[in-house]
mmCIF file of C-alpha atoms in Angstrom:
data_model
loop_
_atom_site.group_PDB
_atom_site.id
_atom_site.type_symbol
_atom_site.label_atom_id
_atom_site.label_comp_id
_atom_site.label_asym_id
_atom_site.label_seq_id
_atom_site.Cartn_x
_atom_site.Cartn_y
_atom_site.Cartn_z
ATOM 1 C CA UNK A 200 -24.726 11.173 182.013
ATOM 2 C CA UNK A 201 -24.019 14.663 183.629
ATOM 3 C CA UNK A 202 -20.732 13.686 184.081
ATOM 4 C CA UNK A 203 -20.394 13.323 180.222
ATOM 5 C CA UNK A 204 -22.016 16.315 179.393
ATOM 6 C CA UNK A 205 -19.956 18.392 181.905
ATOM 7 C CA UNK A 206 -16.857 17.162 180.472
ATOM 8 C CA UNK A 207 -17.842 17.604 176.988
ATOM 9 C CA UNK A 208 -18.393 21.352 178.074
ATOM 10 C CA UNK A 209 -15.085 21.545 179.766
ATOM 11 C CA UNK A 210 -13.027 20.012 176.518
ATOM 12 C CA UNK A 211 -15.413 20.602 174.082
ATOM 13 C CA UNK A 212 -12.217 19.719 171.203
ATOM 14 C CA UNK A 213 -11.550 16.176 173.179
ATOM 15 C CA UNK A 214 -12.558 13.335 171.168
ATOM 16 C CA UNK A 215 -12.306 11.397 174.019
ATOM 17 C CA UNK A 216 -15.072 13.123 176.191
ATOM 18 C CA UNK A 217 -17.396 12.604 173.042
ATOM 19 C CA UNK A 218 -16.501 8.820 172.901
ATOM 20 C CA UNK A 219 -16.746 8.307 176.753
ATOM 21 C CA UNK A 220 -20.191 10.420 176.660
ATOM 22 C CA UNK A 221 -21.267 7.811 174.031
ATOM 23 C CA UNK A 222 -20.474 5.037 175.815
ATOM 24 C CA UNK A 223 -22.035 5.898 178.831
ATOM 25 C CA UNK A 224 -25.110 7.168 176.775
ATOM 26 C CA UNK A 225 -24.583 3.309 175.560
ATOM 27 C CA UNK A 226 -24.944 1.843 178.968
ATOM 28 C CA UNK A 227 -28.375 3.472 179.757
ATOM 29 C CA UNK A 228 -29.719 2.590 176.401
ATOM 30 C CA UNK A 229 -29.715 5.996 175.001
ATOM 31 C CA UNK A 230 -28.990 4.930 171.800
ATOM 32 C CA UNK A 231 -29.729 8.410 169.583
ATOM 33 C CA UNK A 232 -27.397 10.700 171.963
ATOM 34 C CA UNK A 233 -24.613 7.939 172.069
ATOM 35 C CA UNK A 234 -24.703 7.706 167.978
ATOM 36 C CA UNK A 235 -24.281 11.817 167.963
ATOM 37 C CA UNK A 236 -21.434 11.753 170.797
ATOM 38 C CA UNK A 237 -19.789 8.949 168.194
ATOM 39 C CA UNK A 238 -20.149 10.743 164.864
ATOM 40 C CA UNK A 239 -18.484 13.735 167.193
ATOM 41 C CA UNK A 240 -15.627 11.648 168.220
ATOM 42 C CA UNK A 241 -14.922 10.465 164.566
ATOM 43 C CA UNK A 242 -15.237 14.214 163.602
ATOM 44 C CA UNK A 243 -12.817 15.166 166.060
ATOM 45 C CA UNK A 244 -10.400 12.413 165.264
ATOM 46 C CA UNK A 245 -11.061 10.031 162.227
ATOM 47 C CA UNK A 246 -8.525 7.674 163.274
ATOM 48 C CA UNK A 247 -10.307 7.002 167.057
ATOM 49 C CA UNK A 248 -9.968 3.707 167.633
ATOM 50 C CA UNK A 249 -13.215 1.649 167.496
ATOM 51 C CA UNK A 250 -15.383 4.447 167.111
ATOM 52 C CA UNK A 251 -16.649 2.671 163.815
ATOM 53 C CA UNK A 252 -17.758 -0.079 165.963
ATOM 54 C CA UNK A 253 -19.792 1.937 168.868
ATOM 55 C CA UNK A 254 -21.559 4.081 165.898
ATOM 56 C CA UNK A 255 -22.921 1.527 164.269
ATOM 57 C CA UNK A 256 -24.357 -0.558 167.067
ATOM 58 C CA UNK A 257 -25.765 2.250 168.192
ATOM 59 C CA UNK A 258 -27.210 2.925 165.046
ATOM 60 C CA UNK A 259 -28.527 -0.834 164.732
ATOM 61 C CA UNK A 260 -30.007 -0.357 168.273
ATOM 62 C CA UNK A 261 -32.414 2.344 166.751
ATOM 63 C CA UNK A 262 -33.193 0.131 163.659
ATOM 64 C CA UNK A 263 -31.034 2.458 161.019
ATOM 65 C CA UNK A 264 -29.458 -0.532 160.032
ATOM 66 C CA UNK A 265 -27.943 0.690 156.395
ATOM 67 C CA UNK A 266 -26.108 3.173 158.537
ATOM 68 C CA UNK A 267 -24.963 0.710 161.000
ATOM 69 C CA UNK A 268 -23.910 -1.479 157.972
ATOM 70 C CA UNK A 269 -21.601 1.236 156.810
ATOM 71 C CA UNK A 270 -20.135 1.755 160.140
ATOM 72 C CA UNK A 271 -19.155 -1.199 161.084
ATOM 73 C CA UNK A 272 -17.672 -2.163 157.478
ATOM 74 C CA UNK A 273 -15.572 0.759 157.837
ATOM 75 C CA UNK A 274 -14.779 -0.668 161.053
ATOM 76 C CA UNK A 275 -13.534 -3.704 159.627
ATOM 77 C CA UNK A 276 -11.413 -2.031 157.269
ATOM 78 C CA UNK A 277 -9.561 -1.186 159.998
ATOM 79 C CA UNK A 278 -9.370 -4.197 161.881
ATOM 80 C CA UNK A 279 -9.817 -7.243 159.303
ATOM 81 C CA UNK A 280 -9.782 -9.985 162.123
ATOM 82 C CA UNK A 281 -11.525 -8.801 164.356
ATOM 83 C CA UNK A 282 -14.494 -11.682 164.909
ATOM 84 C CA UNK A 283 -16.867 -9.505 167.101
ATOM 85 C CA UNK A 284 -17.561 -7.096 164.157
ATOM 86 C CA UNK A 285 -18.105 -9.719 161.669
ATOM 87 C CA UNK A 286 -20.697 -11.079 164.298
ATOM 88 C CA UNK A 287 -21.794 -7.463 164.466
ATOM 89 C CA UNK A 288 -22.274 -7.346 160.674
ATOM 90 C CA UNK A 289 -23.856 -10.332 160.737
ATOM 91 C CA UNK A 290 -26.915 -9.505 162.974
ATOM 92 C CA UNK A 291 -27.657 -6.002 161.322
ATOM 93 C CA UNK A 292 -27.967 -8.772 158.069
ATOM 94 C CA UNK A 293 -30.048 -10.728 160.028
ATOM 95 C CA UNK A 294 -32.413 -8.580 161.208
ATOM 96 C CA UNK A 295 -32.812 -6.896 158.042
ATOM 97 C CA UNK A 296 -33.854 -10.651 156.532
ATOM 98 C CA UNK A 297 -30.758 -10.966 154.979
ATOM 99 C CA UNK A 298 -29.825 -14.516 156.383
ATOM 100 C CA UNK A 299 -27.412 -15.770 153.668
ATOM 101 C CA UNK A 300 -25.061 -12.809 153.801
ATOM 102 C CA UNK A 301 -25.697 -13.397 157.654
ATOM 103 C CA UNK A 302 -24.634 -16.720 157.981
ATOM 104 C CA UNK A 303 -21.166 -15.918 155.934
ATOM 105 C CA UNK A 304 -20.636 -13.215 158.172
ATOM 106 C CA UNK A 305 -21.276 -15.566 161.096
ATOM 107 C CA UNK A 306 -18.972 -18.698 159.508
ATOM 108 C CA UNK A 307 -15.863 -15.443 158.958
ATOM 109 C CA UNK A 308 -16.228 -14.927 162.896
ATOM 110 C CA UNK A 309 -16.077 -18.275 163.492
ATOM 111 C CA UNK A 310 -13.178 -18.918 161.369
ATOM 112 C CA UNK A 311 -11.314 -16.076 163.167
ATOM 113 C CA UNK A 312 -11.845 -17.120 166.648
ATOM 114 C CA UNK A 313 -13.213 -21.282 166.562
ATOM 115 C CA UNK A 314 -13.954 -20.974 170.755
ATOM 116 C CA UNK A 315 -16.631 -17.933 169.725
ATOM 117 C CA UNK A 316 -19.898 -19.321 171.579
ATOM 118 C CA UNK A 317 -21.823 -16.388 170.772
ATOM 119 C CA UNK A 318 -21.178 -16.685 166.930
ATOM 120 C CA UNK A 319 -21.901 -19.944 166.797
ATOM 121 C CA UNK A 320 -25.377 -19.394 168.858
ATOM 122 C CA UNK A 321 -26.325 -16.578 166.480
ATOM 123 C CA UNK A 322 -25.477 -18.603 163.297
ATOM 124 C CA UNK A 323 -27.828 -20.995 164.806
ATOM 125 C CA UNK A 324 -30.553 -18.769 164.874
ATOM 126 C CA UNK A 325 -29.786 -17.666 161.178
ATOM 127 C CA UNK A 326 -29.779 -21.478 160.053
ATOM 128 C CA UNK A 327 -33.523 -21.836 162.289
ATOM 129 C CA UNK A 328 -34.517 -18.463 160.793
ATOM 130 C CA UNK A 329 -33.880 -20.044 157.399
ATOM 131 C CA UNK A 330 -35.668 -23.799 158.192
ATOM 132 C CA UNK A 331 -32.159 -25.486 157.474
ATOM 133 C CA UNK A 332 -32.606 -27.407 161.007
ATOM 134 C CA UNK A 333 -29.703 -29.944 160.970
ATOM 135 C CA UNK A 334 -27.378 -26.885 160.554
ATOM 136 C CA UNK A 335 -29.602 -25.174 163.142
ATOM 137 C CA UNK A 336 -28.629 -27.762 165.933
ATOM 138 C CA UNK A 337 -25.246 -28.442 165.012
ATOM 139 C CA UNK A 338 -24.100 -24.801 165.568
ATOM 140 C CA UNK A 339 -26.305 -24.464 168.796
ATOM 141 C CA UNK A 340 -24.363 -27.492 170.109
ATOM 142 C CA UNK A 341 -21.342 -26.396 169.655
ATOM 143 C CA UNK A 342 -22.304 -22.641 171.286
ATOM 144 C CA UNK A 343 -23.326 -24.879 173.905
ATOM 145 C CA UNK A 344 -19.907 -26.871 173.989
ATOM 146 C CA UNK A 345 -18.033 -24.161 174.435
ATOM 147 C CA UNK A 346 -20.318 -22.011 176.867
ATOM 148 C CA UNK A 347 -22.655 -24.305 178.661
ATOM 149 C CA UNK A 348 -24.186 -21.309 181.158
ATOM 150 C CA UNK A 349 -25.870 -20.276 177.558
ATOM 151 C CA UNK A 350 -29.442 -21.158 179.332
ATOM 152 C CA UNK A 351 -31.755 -20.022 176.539
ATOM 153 C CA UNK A 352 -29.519 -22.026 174.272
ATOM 154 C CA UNK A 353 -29.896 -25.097 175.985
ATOM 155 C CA UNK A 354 -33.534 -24.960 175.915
ATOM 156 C CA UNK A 355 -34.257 -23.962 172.840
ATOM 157 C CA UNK A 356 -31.979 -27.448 171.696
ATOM 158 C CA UNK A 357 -34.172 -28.970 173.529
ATOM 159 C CA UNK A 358 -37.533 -27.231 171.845
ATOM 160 C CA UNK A 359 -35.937 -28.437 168.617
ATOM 161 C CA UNK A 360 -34.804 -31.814 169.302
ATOM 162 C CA UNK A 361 -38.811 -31.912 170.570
ATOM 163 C CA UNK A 362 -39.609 -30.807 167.111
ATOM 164 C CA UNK A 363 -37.421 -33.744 165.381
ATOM 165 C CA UNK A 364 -38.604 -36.189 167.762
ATOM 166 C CA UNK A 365 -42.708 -35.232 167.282
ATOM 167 C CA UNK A 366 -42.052 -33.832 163.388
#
């Protein structure tokens, strides 16, 4: 992180140090310096590419999850079809409890990119979070189908199938 604060010193006008400084502030989980390096970079240049997207996982990292919402919708703005901020979207829903407007952000990603394992694992989890189980196992399946190294997918399929079988 010296390295980022060094150059940030150095160009203290480049957006660019800011963004790098917050995404290696990112990497070692320091969440609340990475969020100010990216409200720095947008200040510095509103038009930074992605920046939207950084801020507000950051954000959702340390549980300021209205803030992250706004974020990363003004992320999408910008990029419409991109499937890894609906997914995004959709877990700051989910974790607030909000598993109806997380699922429909989970189905968008989905419908963007159909081969998106991860999206399809997470609406899993909203469907199990919401006791709809069918649903549940259907879209942990096909996470599974199209990444089967997802370990802690497989077993919990196999937790649930357990529950079928025994319920």
């Amino acid at each position: 992180l010296e390295y980022g604060k060094k150059k940030i010193e150095e160009e203290p006008e480049d957006p660019m140090a800011y963004y790098e400084y917050g995404v290696q502030c990112t990497e070692f989980r320091a969440y609340e310096e990475a969020a100010v390096a990216f409200k720095k970079t947008l200040d510095l240049s509103p038009a930074f590419p992605s920046v939207e997207v950084q801020l507000g996982m950051s954000l959702f990292n340390l549980g300021r999850y209205k803030e992250s919402i706004n974020y990363l919708q003004q992320g999408l703005s910008k990029e419409p079809e991109n499937p890894g901020l609906y997914n995004n979207l959709a877990s700051v829903y989910f974790e607030m409890g909000e598993l109806d407007k997380a699922v429909d952000l989970y189905t968008k990603a989905i419908s963007i990119h159909p081969g998106y394992a991860a999206a399809y694992k997470n609406l899993g989890l909203a469907y199990l979070k919401s006791k709809v189980m069918d649903k549940s196992l259907d879209s942990l399946r096909k996470a599974i189908s199209i990444n089967p190294t997802m370990e802690d997918v497989s077993r919990l399929i196999k937790e649930l199938e357990g529950l079928k079988i025994d319920g």
